[in-house]
PDB file of C-alpha atoms in Angstrom:
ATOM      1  CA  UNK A 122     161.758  45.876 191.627  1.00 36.00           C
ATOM      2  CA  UNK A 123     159.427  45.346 188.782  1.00 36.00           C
ATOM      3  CA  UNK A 124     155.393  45.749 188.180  1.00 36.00           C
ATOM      4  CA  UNK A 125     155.167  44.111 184.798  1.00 40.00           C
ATOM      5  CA  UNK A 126     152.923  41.202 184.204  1.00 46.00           C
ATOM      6  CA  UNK A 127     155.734  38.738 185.561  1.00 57.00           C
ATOM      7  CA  UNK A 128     155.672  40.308 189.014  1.00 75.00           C
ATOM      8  CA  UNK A 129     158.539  41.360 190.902  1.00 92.00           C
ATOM      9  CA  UNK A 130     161.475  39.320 188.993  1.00 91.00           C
ATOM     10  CA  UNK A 131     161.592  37.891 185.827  1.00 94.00           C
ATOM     11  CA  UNK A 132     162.964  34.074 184.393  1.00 96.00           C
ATOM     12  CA  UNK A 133     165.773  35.643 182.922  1.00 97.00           C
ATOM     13  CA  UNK A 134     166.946  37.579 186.041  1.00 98.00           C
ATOM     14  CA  UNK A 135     167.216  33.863 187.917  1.00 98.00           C
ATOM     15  CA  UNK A 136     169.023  31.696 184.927  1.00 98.00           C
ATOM     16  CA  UNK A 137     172.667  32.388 186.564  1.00 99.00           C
ATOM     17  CA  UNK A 138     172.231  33.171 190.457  1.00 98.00           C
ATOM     18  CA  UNK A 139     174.996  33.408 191.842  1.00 98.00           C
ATOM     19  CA  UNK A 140     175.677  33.185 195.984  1.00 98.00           C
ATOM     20  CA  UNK A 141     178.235  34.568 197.913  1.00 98.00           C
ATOM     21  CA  UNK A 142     180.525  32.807 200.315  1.00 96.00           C
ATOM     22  CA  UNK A 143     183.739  34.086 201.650  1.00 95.00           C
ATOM     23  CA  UNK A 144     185.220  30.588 202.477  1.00 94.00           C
ATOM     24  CA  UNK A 145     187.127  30.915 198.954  1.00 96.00           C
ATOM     25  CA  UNK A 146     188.568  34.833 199.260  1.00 96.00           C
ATOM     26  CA  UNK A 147     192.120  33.810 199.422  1.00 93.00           C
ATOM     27  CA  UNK A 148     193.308  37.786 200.182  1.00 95.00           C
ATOM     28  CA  UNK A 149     190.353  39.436 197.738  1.00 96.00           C
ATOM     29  CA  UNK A 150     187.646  40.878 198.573  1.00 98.00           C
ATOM     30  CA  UNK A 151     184.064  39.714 198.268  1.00 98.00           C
ATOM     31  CA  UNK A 152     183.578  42.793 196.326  1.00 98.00           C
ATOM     32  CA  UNK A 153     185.967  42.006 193.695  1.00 98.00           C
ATOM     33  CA  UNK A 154     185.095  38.094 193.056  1.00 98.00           C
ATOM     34  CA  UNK A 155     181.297  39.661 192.894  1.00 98.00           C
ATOM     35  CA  UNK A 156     182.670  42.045 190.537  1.00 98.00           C
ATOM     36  CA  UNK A 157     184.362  39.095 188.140  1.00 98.00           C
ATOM     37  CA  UNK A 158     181.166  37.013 188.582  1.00 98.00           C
ATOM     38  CA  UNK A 159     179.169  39.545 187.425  1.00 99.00           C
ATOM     39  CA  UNK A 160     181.245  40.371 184.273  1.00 98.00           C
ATOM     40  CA  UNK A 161     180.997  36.574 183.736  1.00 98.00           C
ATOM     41  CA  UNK A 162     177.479  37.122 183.166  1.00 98.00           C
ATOM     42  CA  UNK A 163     175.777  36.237 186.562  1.00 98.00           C
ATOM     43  CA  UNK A 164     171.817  37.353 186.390  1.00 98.00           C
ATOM     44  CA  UNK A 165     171.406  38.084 189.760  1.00 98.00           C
ATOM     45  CA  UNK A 166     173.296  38.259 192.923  1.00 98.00           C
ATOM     46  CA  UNK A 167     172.348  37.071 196.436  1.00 98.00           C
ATOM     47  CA  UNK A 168     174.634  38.308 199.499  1.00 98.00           C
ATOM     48  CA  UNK A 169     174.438  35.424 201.977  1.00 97.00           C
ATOM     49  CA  UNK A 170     176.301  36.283 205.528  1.00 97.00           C
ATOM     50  CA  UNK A 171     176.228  33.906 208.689  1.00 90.00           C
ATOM     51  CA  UNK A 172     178.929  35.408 210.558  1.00 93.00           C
ATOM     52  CA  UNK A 173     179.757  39.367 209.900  1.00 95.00           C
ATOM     53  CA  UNK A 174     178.470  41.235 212.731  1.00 95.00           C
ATOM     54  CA  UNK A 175     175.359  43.953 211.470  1.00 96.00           C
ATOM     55  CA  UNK A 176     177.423  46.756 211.216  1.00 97.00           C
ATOM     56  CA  UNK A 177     179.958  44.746 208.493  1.00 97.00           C
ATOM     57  CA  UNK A 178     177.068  43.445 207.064  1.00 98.00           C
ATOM     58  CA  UNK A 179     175.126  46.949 206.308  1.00 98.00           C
ATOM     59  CA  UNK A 180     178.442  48.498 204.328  1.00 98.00           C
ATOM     60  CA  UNK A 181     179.069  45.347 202.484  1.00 98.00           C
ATOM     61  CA  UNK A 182     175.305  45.479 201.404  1.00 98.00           C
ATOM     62  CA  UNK A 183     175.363  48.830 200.509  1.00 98.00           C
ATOM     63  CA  UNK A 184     178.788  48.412 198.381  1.00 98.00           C
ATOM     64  CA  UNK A 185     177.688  45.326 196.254  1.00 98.00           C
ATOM     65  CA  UNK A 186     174.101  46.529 195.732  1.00 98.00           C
ATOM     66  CA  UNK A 187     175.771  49.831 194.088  1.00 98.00           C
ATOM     67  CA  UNK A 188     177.890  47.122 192.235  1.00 98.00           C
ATOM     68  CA  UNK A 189     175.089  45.037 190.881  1.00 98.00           C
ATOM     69  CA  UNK A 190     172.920  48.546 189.921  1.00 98.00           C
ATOM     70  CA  UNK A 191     176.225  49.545 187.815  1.00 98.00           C
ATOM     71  CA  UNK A 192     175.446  46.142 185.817  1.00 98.00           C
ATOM     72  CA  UNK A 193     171.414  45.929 186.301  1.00 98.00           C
ATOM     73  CA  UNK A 194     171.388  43.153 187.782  1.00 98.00           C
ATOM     74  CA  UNK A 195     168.764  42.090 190.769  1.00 98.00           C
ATOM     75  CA  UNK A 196     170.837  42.298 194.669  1.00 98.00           C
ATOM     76  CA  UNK A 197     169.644  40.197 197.285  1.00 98.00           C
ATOM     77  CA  UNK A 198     169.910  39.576 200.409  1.00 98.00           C
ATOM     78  CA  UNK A 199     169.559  35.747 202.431  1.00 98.00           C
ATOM     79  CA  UNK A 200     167.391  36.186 205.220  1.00 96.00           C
ATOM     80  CA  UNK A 201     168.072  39.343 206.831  1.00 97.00           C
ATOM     81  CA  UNK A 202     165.366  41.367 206.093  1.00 97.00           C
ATOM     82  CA  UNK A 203     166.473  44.449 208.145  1.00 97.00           C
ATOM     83  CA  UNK A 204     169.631  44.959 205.660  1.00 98.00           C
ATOM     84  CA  UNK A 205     167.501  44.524 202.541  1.00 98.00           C
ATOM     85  CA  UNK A 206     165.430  47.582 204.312  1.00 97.00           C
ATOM     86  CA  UNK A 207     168.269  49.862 205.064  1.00 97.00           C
ATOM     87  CA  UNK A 208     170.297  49.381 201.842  1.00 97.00           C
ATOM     88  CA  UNK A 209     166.574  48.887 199.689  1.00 97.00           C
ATOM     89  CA  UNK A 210     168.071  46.013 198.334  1.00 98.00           C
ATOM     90  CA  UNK A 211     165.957  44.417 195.627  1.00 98.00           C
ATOM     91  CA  UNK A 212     164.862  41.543 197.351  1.00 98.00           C
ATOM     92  CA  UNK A 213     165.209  38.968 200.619  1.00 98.00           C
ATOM     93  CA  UNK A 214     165.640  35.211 200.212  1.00 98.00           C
ATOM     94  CA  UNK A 215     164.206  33.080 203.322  1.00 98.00           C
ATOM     95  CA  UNK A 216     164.697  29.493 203.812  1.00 95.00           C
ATOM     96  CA  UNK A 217     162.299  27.152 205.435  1.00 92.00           C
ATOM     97  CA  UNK A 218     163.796  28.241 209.463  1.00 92.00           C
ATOM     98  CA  UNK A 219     163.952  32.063 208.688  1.00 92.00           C
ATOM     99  CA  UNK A 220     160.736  34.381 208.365  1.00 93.00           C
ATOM    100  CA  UNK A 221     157.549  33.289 206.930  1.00 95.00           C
ATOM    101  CA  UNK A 222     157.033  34.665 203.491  1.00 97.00           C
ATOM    102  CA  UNK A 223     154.029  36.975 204.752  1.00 96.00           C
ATOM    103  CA  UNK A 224     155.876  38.435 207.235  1.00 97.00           C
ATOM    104  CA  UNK A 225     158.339  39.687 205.159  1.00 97.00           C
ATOM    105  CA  UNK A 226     156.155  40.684 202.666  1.00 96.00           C
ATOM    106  CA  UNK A 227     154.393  42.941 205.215  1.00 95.00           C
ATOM    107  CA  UNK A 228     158.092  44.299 205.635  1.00 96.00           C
ATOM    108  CA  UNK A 229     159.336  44.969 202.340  1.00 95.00           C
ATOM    109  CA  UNK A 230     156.344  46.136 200.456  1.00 94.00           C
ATOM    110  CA  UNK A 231     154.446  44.645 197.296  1.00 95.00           C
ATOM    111  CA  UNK A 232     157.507  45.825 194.730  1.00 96.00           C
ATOM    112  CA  UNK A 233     160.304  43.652 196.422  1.00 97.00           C
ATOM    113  CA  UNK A 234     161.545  40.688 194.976  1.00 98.00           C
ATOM    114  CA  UNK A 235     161.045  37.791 197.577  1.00 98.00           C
ATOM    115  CA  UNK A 236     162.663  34.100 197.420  1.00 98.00           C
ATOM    116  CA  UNK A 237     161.733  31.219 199.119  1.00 98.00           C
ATOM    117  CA  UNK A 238     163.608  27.759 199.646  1.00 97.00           C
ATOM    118  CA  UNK A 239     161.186  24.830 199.120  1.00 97.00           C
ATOM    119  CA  UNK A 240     162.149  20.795 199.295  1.00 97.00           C
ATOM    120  CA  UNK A 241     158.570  19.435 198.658  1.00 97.00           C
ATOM    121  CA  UNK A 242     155.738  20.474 196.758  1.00 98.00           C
ATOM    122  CA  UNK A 243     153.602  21.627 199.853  1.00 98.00           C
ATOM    123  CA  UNK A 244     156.021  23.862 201.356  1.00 97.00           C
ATOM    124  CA  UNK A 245     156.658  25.353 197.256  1.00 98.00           C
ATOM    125  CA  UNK A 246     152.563  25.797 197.132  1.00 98.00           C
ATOM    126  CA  UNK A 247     152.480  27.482 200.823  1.00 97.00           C
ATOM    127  CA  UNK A 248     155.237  29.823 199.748  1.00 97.00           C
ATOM    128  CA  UNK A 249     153.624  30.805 196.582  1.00 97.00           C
ATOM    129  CA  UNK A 250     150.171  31.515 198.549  1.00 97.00           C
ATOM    130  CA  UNK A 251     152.021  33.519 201.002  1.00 96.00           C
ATOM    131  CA  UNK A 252     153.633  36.086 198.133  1.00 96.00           C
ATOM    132  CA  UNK A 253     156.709  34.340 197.080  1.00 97.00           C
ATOM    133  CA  UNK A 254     158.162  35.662 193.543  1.00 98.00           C
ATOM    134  CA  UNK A 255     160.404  32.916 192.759  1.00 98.00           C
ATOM    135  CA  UNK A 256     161.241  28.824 194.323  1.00 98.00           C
ATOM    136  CA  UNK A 257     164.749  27.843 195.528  1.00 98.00           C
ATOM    137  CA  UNK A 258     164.381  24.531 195.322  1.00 98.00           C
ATOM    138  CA  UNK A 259     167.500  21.468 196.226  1.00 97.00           C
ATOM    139  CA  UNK A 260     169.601  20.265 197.021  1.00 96.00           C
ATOM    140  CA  UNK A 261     169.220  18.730 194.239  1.00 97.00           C
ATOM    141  CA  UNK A 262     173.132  17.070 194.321  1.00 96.00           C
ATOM    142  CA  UNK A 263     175.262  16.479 197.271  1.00 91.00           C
ATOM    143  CA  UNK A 264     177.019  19.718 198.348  1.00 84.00           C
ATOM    144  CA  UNK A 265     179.639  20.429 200.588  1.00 78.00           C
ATOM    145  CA  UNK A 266     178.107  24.712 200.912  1.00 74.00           C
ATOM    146  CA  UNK A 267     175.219  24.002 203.576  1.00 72.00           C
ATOM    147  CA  UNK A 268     175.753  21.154 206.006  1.00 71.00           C
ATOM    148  CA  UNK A 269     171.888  20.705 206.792  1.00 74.00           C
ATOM    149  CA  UNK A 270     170.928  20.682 203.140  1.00 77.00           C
ATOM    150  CA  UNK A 271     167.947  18.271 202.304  1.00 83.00           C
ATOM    151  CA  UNK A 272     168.596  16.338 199.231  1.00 93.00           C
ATOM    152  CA  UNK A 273     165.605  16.808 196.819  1.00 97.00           C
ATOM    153  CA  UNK A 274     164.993  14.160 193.840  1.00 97.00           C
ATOM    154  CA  UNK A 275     164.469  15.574 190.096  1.00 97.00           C
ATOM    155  CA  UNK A 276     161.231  14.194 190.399  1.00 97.00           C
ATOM    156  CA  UNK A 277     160.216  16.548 193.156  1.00 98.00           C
ATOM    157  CA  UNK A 278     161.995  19.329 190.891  1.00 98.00           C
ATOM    158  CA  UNK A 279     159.797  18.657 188.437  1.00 98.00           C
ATOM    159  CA  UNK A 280     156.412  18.183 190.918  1.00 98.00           C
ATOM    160  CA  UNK A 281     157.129  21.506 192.686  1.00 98.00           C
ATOM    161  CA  UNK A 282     157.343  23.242 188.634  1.00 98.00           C
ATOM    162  CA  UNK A 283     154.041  21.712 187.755  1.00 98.00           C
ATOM    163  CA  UNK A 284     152.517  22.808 190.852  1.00 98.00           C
ATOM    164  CA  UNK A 285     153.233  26.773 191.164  1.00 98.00           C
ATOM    165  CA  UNK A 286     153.351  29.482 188.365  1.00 97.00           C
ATOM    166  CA  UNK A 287     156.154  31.092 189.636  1.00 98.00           C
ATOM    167  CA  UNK A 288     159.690  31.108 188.614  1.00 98.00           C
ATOM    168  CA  UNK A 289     161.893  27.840 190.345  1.00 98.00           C
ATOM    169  CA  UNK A 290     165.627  27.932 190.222  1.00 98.00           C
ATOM    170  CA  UNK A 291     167.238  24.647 191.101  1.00 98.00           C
ATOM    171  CA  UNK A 292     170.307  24.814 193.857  1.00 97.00           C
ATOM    172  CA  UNK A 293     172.662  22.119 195.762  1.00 96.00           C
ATOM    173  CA  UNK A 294     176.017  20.924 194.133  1.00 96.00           C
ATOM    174  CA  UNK A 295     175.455  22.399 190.667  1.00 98.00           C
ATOM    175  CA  UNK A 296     178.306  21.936 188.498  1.00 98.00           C
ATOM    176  CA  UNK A 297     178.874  23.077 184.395  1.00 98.00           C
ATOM    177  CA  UNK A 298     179.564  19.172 184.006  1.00 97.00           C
ATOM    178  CA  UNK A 299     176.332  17.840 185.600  1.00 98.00           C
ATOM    179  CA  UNK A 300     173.663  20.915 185.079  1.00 98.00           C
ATOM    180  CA  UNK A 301     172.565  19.263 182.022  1.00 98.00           C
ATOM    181  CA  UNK A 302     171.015  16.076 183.639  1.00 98.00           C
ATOM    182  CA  UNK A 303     168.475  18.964 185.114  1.00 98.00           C
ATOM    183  CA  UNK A 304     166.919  19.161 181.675  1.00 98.00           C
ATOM    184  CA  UNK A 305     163.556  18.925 181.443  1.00 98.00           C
ATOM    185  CA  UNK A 306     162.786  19.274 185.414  1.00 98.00           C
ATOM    186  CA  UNK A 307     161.047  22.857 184.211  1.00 98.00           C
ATOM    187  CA  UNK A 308     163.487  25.251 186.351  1.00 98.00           C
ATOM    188  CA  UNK A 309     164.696  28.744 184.398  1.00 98.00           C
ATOM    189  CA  UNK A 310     167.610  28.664 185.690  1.00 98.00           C
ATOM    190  CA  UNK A 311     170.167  27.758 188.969  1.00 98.00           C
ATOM    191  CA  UNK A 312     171.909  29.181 191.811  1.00 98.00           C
ATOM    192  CA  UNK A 313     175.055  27.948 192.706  1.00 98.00           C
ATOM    193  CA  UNK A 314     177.825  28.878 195.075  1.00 97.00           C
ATOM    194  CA  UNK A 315     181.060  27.079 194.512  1.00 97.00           C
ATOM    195  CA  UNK A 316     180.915  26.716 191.072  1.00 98.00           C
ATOM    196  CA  UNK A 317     181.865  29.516 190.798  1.00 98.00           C
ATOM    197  CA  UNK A 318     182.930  31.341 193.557  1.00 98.00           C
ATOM    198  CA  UNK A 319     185.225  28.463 194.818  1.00 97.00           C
ATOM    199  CA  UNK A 320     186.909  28.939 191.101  1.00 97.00           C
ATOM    200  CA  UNK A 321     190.383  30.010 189.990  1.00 97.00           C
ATOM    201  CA  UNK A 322     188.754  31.762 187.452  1.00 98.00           C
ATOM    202  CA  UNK A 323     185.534  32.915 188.871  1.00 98.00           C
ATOM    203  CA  UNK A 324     184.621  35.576 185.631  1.00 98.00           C
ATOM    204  CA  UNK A 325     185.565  32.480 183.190  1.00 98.00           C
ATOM    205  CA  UNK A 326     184.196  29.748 185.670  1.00 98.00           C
ATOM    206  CA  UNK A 327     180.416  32.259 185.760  1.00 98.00           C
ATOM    207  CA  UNK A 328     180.513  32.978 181.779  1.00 98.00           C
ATOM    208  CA  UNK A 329     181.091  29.065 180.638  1.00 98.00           C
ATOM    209  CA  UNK A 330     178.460  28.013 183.830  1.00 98.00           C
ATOM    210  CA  UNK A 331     175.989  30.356 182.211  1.00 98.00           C
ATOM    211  CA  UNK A 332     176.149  29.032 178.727  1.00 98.00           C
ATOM    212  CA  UNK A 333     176.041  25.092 179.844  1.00 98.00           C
ATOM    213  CA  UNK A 334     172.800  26.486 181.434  1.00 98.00           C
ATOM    214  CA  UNK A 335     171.646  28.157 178.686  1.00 98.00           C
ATOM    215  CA  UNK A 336     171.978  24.455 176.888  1.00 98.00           C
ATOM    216  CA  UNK A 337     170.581  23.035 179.286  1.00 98.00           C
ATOM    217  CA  UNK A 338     167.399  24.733 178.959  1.00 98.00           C
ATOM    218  CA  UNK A 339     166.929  24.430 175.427  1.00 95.00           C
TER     219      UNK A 339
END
C-alpha cells in the first residue's frame, strides 16, 4: 500500500484495528456495523470469515474494501490470500496455522501490507525475517472471540517489542476499561473484536475505544 520509509503500513494505521465478526449482526449487515466502526474512528479494518462459502466471501470483500477506500483506511483480509488477490485488498493477516509469511509474500507482491500473529518472541523474530509489516501479538486477556487463543503475558508483549522493528499491535480481550494496564508494553496500538463490534453502540463504542488508546499510549 505504501513505499515510504515505514514500509508497507504505518503505526498510526494499526492504533484502532478493528475485526469483523458476524456473531453480533442482530438483522444488520456487516457492511453497516463496518460502516459505524469506521466513522467511530477505526484505523484499519480486517475482514475475518470462517464460514461464508468463496463466492460470499469475494462480494463482501469487494463491498467493504470500496467502504474503507471511501474513508482511507487500510482493508484486510485474515488468511485468505486468494480474496486479498482478487479484490487487491491492501493486505493479508496469517496466524501461526495459515501460510508462512514468505509464501504469501511471493503472492501478494513487495507493496502489500502483511500481518502476522506471534505469541513468543521467536515466532515474532521469524515473522519479521520472513517479510512481515506489522506483529499481532495476544491474547494478551482472556477472550471469549477465538477458542484456541494462547494467552500471552505483558512481559512477552514487551520482549517481542524489544526484539523486532516493526509495528506490534496487542489483541485478546481488549476492553476501553482495561487497555490502559498495556501501557508501557511498547505496542502502537490494538485490535479488538467485541469491543466493539459486540456493542450497542458500535460508532460510540469505536470512537471512546480509540481515545482510551490514545491515553494509553501517551
Amino acid at each position: 500500500m505504501r513505499s515510504d520509509d515505514q514500509g508497507n503500513c504505518k503505526k498510526e494505521d494499526l492504533l484502532l484495528y478493528a475485526v469483523t465478526d458476524r456473531s453480533w449482526l442482530n438483522g444488520q449487515t456487516l457492511y453497516a456495523q463496518v460502516e459505524k466502526a469506521l466513522k467511530g474512528g477505526v484505523t484499519c479494518v480486517q475482514l475475518r470469515e470462517k464460514n461464508l462459502d468463496e463466492a460470499a466471501f469475494l462480494e463482501e470483500a469487494k463491498e467493504i474494501h470500496d467502504l474503507c477506500a471511501q474513508y482511507g483506511v487500510p482493508f484486510v483480509i485474515n488468511d485468505n490470500v486468494e480474496i486479498a488477490v482478487q479484490t487487491n485488498a491492501d493486505g493479508v493477516h496469517v496466524g501461526q496455522s495459515d501460510m508462512k509469511v514468505g509464501d504469501v509474500r511471493k503472492k501478494l507482491g513487495l507493496d502489500k501490507i502483511i500481518g502476522a500473529s506471534a505469541q513468543t518472541v521467536e515466532q515474532a523474530l521469524e515473522a519479521k525475517e520472513h517479510g512481515a509489516d506489522y506483529l499481532g501479538v495476544g491474547a494478551v486477556f482472556p477472550t471469549g472471540s477465538k477458542v484456541d487463543a494462547v494467552e500471552v503475558s505483558h512481559e512477552t508483549v514487551k520482549a517481542i517489542c524489544e526484539a523486532v522493528d516493526i509495528p506490534v499491535i496487542a489483541i485478546g480481550g481488549i476492553t476501553a476499561d482495561n487497555v490502559k494496564e498495556l501501557a508501557g508494553t511498547g505496542i502502537c496500538g490494538i485490535a479488538v473484536i467485541s469491543a466493539i463490534f459486540a456493542q450497542k453502540d458500535i460508532k460510540e463504542a469505536a470512537r471512546h475505544l480509540k481515545s482510551r488508546t490514545e491515553e494509553m499510549l501517551n
